[in-house]
């Protein structure tokens, strides 16, 4: 269900046959698909599961209190983050940079991979987040963790 319905319905563009095959490749048997059947059950909806709801709620509260630079990549119509939630984030998160990247639902990396990467790079540069060593490595094309 996830790979055949949820994934394609949560994107704007259509995956190619090759891309669809790549998503299916790690899950050839029903045993292999068990994790992707299980993880949606862990997403806190209406307070359940309670432990996950508590974790997400605490993190959401922290995001309204921290001064840590935060990047919000905004898409419309969105799926989990609707217009009201977007307005809440933009109103209540401190030190927030919002980049509106246009149309998107949930798997936005499939619809806007280059734009997402460019927005992250611009934000990192603007906020001067990289250490000087990491910045030097990035200029040389070396990835730093």
Coordinates of C-alpha atoms in Angstrom, one line a residue:
X1 CA 0.0 0.0 0.0
X2 CA 2.7 2.5 1.0
X3 CA 4.9 2.1 -2.1
X4 CA 1.9 1.8 -4.5
X5 CA -0.5 4.3 -3.1
X6 CA 0.9 6.6 -0.3
X7 CA 4.2 7.4 -1.9
X8 CA 2.9 8.4 -5.4
X9 CA -0.2 10.2 -3.9
X10 CA 2.2 12.3 -1.7
X11 CA 4.1 13.8 -4.6
X12 CA 3.3 16.2 -7.4
X13 CA 5.2 14.5 -10.2
X14 CA 5.0 10.9 -11.3
X15 CA 7.9 8.6 -10.6
X16 CA 9.5 6.9 -13.6
X17 CA 9.4 3.1 -13.8
X18 CA 13.1 3.1 -12.9
X19 CA 12.5 5.3 -9.8
X20 CA 9.6 3.2 -8.7
X21 CA 11.7 0.0 -9.1
X22 CA 14.4 1.6 -6.9
X23 CA 11.8 2.3 -4.2
X24 CA 10.6 -1.3 -4.4
X25 CA 14.0 -2.9 -4.5
X26 CA 14.7 -3.2 -0.8
X27 CA 11.3 -4.8 -0.1
X28 CA 10.9 -7.8 -2.3
X29 CA 9.0 -10.0 0.2
X30 CA 6.2 -9.3 2.6
X31 CA 8.7 -9.9 5.5
X32 CA 11.0 -7.2 4.0
X33 CA 8.0 -4.8 3.9
X34 CA 7.2 -5.2 7.6
X35 CA 9.2 -2.1 8.6
X36 CA 7.4 0.2 6.2
X37 CA 4.1 -1.3 7.3
X38 CA 5.0 -0.7 11.0
X39 CA 6.5 2.8 10.9
X40 CA 3.3 4.7 10.0
X41 CA 1.7 3.2 13.1
X42 CA 4.4 5.1 15.1
X43 CA 3.4 8.5 13.8
X44 CA 1.6 10.3 16.6
X45 CA -2.0 11.1 15.5
X46 CA -4.6 12.3 18.0
X47 CA -2.2 11.6 20.9
X48 CA -1.4 8.0 20.0
X49 CA 1.0 6.3 20.5
X50 CA 1.3 8.3 23.7
X51 CA 5.1 8.1 24.1
X52 CA 5.7 9.3 20.5
X53 CA 3.1 12.1 20.9
X54 CA 4.9 13.2 24.1
X55 CA 8.3 13.3 22.3
X56 CA 7.0 15.2 19.3
X57 CA 5.0 17.6 21.5
X58 CA 8.1 18.4 23.7
X59 CA 10.2 19.0 20.6
X60 CA 7.5 21.3 19.1
X61 CA 7.4 23.3 22.3
X62 CA 11.2 23.5 22.3
X63 CA 11.2 24.8 18.7
X64 CA 9.1 27.8 19.9
X65 CA 11.6 28.6 22.7
X66 CA 15.0 28.0 21.1
X67 CA 17.1 30.8 19.5
X68 CA 18.8 28.2 17.4
X69 CA 18.6 29.1 13.7
X70 CA 15.9 27.1 12.0
X71 CA 15.1 26.6 8.4
X72 CA 11.5 26.0 7.3
X73 CA 11.1 24.8 3.7
X74 CA 7.5 25.6 2.9
X75 CA 5.4 23.8 0.3
X76 CA 1.7 24.2 -0.8
X77 CA -0.7 22.6 -0.3
X78 CA 1.5 20.5 2.0
X79 CA 0.2 17.3 3.6
X80 CA 1.2 17.1 7.2
X81 CA 2.0 20.8 7.5
X82 CA -1.1 22.6 6.2
X83 CA -1.6 26.4 5.9
X84 CA -2.6 26.8 9.5
X85 CA 0.4 24.9 10.8
X86 CA 2.7 26.9 8.5
X87 CA 1.3 30.2 9.9
X88 CA 1.8 28.8 13.4
X89 CA 5.4 27.9 12.7
X90 CA 6.2 31.3 11.0
X91 CA 4.6 33.2 13.9
X92 CA 6.0 31.2 16.9
X93 CA 9.4 29.9 15.9
X94 CA 12.2 32.3 16.8
X95 CA 15.2 32.9 14.5
X96 CA 13.3 31.2 11.6
X97 CA 14.1 31.4 8.0
X98 CA 11.2 30.4 5.7
X99 CA 11.8 29.5 2.1
X100 CA 8.6 29.0 0.1
X101 CA 9.5 26.4 -2.6
X102 CA 6.1 26.2 -4.2
X103 CA 3.9 23.2 -4.9
X104 CA 4.5 20.1 -2.8
X105 CA 2.8 17.6 -0.6
X106 CA 4.9 15.3 1.5
X107 CA 7.8 13.7 -0.4
X108 CA 9.0 17.1 -1.6
X109 CA 12.5 15.8 -2.2
X110 CA 11.2 14.0 -5.3
X111 CA 9.5 17.2 -6.6
X112 CA 12.2 19.8 -5.8
X113 CA 15.6 18.1 -5.1
X114 CA 17.7 20.9 -6.5
X115 CA 15.7 23.7 -5.0
X116 CA 15.9 22.1 -1.5
X117 CA 19.6 21.7 -1.8
X118 CA 20.1 25.3 -2.9
X119 CA 17.9 26.6 -0.1
X120 CA 19.9 24.6 2.5
X121 CA 23.2 25.8 1.1
X122 CA 22.0 29.4 1.0
X123 CA 20.7 29.2 4.6
X124 CA 24.0 27.7 5.9
X125 CA 26.0 30.4 4.2
X126 CA 23.6 33.1 5.4
X127 CA 23.7 31.9 9.0
X128 CA 27.4 31.0 8.8
X129 CA 26.6 27.7 10.4
X130 CA 29.6 25.7 9.1
X131 CA 32.8 25.8 11.1
X132 CA 35.7 27.3 9.3
X133 CA 37.3 23.9 8.7
X134 CA 34.0 22.6 7.3
X135 CA 33.6 25.7 5.1
X136 CA 37.2 25.2 3.7
X137 CA 36.4 21.5 3.0
X138 CA 33.1 22.4 1.4
X139 CA 34.9 24.9 -0.9
X140 CA 37.2 22.1 -1.9
X141 CA 34.3 19.8 -2.6
X142 CA 34.8 17.6 0.5
X143 CA 31.8 16.6 2.5
X144 CA 32.0 16.9 6.3
X145 CA 29.7 15.2 8.8

